[in-house]
Amino acid sequence: MDELPQYPAYAERVLEVAELIPPGRVMTYGDVAEWLGEGGPRQVGRVMALYGGPVPWWRVVRADGVLLPGHELRALDHYRAEGTPLRDASRVAEGHLPRLDMKRARWDGVELRDASPGVAVPGDVPHSEGAHNGAHIGQLPPNGGAAGGPTTVRGT
């Protein structure tokens, strides 16, 4: 990262992952936590809320594809400029903003690892407990959900 202020170690790691996400792609808060092998969606969300300004914050998103409340228009400008896949709002939701097309926009980091052999990226070493439903840190479980769970957000 370019001369960012000193951040707590976990925040630094979260922000580094945010910078790895390619333009036009996104990771959910849970995906970032899974990539790191620590924390959870709420911890990642808190880091992004407190420290995410200097990084491409619009690429770390809710699992349901809803744009970040209070920052929808700024995020939408970034998504359109980067060609991030979007889903139009339904006809019954006239006047509402589109959502991210999570099936097409979601990034698991595998392309980075495959394209950069020998380059250390988060998740190159399996988690010491070896859990995560057979996935290594930095690679999402086969179903695409954080920690092997569903790809929906509860209670948000």
Coordinates of C-alpha atoms in Angstrom, one line a residue:
M1 CA 0.0 0.0 0.0
D2 CA 1.1 3.5 -0.6
E3 CA 2.3 5.2 2.6
L4 CA -0.8 4.5 4.6
P5 CA -0.8 5.5 8.2
Q6 CA 0.0 2.9 10.9
Y7 CA -3.1 0.6 11.3
P8 CA -3.7 -2.3 13.7
A9 CA -2.3 -5.5 12.2
Y10 CA -5.7 -7.1 11.4
A11 CA -6.8 -3.9 9.7
E12 CA -3.6 -3.8 7.7
R13 CA -4.3 -7.3 6.4
V14 CA -7.9 -6.6 5.5
L15 CA -6.9 -3.5 3.6
E16 CA -4.2 -5.5 1.7
V17 CA -6.8 -8.0 0.6
A18 CA -9.1 -5.1 -0.6
E19 CA -6.2 -3.8 -2.7
L20 CA -5.8 -7.3 -4.3
I21 CA -9.4 -7.4 -5.7
P22 CA -9.2 -6.6 -9.4
P23 CA -11.3 -3.8 -10.9
G24 CA -14.8 -5.1 -11.8
R25 CA -14.7 -7.8 -9.2
V26 CA -15.8 -7.9 -5.5
M27 CA -15.4 -9.9 -2.3
T28 CA -17.9 -10.1 0.5
Y29 CA -16.9 -9.2 4.0
G30 CA -17.1 -12.9 4.8
D31 CA -14.9 -13.8 1.8
V32 CA -12.2 -11.4 3.1
A33 CA -12.3 -13.0 6.5
E34 CA -12.2 -16.5 5.0
W35 CA -9.2 -15.4 2.8
L36 CA -7.4 -14.2 5.9
G37 CA -8.4 -17.2 8.0
E38 CA -9.4 -15.0 10.9
G39 CA -12.1 -12.7 12.0
G40 CA -15.6 -12.7 10.4
P41 CA -17.8 -10.5 8.3
R42 CA -18.5 -8.0 11.1
Q43 CA -14.8 -7.5 11.9
V44 CA -14.0 -6.9 8.2
G45 CA -16.9 -4.5 7.9
R46 CA -15.7 -2.6 11.0
V47 CA -12.2 -2.3 9.5
M48 CA -13.6 -1.1 6.2
A49 CA -15.8 1.4 8.0
L50 CA -12.9 2.8 10.1
Y51 CA -9.9 2.5 7.7
G52 CA -11.1 1.7 4.2
G53 CA -11.0 5.1 2.6
P54 CA -7.6 4.9 1.0
V55 CA -8.3 1.5 -0.6
P56 CA -10.9 0.4 -3.2
W57 CA -13.6 0.1 -0.5
W58 CA -16.4 -0.4 -3.0
R59 CA -14.9 -3.9 -3.8
V60 CA -15.6 -5.3 -0.4
V61 CA -19.4 -5.7 -0.2
R62 CA -22.4 -7.3 1.4
A63 CA -23.2 -10.9 0.4
D64 CA -26.6 -9.9 -0.9
G65 CA -25.2 -7.4 -3.5
V66 CA -26.9 -4.4 -2.0
L67 CA -24.8 -1.3 -2.4
L68 CA -23.3 0.2 0.8
P69 CA -25.9 2.4 2.4
G70 CA -24.9 6.0 2.4
H71 CA -22.4 5.5 -0.3
E72 CA -24.5 4.0 -3.0
L73 CA -24.0 6.6 -5.7
R74 CA -20.2 6.8 -5.2
A75 CA -20.0 3.0 -5.3
L76 CA -22.2 2.8 -8.4
D77 CA -20.0 5.3 -10.2
H78 CA -17.0 3.0 -9.4
Y79 CA -18.8 -0.1 -10.5
R80 CA -19.9 1.4 -13.8
A81 CA -16.4 2.8 -14.5
E82 CA -14.8 -0.7 -13.8
G83 CA -17.5 -2.7 -15.6
T84 CA -18.6 -4.5 -12.4
P85 CA -21.6 -6.8 -13.2
L86 CA -24.8 -5.3 -11.9
R87 CA -28.4 -6.5 -11.7
D88 CA -31.1 -4.0 -12.6
A89 CA -33.7 -3.2 -9.9
S90 CA -36.9 -5.1 -10.4
R91 CA -39.9 -3.3 -12.0
V92 CA -41.7 -3.3 -8.6
A93 CA -38.6 -1.5 -7.1
E94 CA -38.9 1.4 -9.5
G95 CA -36.5 4.2 -8.6
H96 CA -34.3 1.8 -6.6
L97 CA -30.6 1.3 -7.4
P98 CA -29.3 -1.8 -9.0
R99 CA -27.5 -4.5 -7.0
L100 CA -24.2 -6.2 -7.7
D101 CA -24.6 -9.4 -9.7
M102 CA -22.8 -11.5 -7.2
K103 CA -22.6 -14.7 -9.3
R104 CA -20.6 -12.8 -12.0
A105 CA -18.8 -10.2 -9.9
R106 CA -17.6 -12.3 -7.0
W107 CA -13.8 -12.9 -6.9
D108 CA -12.2 -15.8 -5.0
G109 CA -8.6 -14.8 -5.6
V110 CA -7.7 -18.0 -7.5
E111 CA -6.8 -16.0 -10.7
L112 CA -4.2 -14.0 -8.7
R113 CA -2.6 -17.1 -7.3
D114 CA -2.6 -18.9 -10.6
A115 CA -1.2 -15.9 -12.5
S116 CA 1.5 -15.2 -10.0
P117 CA 3.4 -18.4 -9.1
G118 CA 6.0 -17.8 -6.4
V119 CA 4.4 -14.5 -5.4
A120 CA 3.3 -14.6 -1.8
V121 CA -0.4 -13.7 -1.5
P122 CA -2.6 -14.2 1.5
G123 CA -3.7 -17.8 1.8
D124 CA -0.7 -19.5 0.2
V125 CA -0.3 -21.7 3.3
P126 CA -3.1 -23.9 4.5
H127 CA -4.7 -22.9 7.8
S128 CA -3.0 -24.6 10.7
E129 CA -6.2 -26.3 11.8
G130 CA -6.8 -27.5 8.2
A131 CA -10.6 -26.9 8.5
H132 CA -12.5 -24.5 6.2
N133 CA -14.3 -27.4 4.4
G134 CA -11.2 -28.5 2.5
A135 CA -10.3 -25.0 1.3
H136 CA -7.1 -23.2 2.0
I137 CA -7.0 -19.7 3.4
G138 CA -7.3 -17.4 0.4
Q139 CA -9.5 -19.9 -1.5
L140 CA -13.2 -19.9 -0.8
P141 CA -14.9 -23.2 -0.1
P142 CA -16.4 -24.9 -3.2
N143 CA -19.9 -23.5 -2.5
G144 CA -18.5 -19.9 -2.4
G145 CA -19.7 -19.0 1.0
A146 CA -17.6 -17.8 3.8
A147 CA -16.6 -20.6 6.2
G148 CA -18.6 -23.0 4.0
G149 CA -21.9 -21.3 4.9
P150 CA -24.6 -20.0 2.6
T151 CA -24.0 -16.9 0.6
T152 CA -26.8 -14.9 2.1
V153 CA -26.7 -12.4 4.9
R154 CA -28.8 -13.0 8.0
G155 CA -30.6 -10.2 9.6
T156 CA -29.2 -7.4 7.5

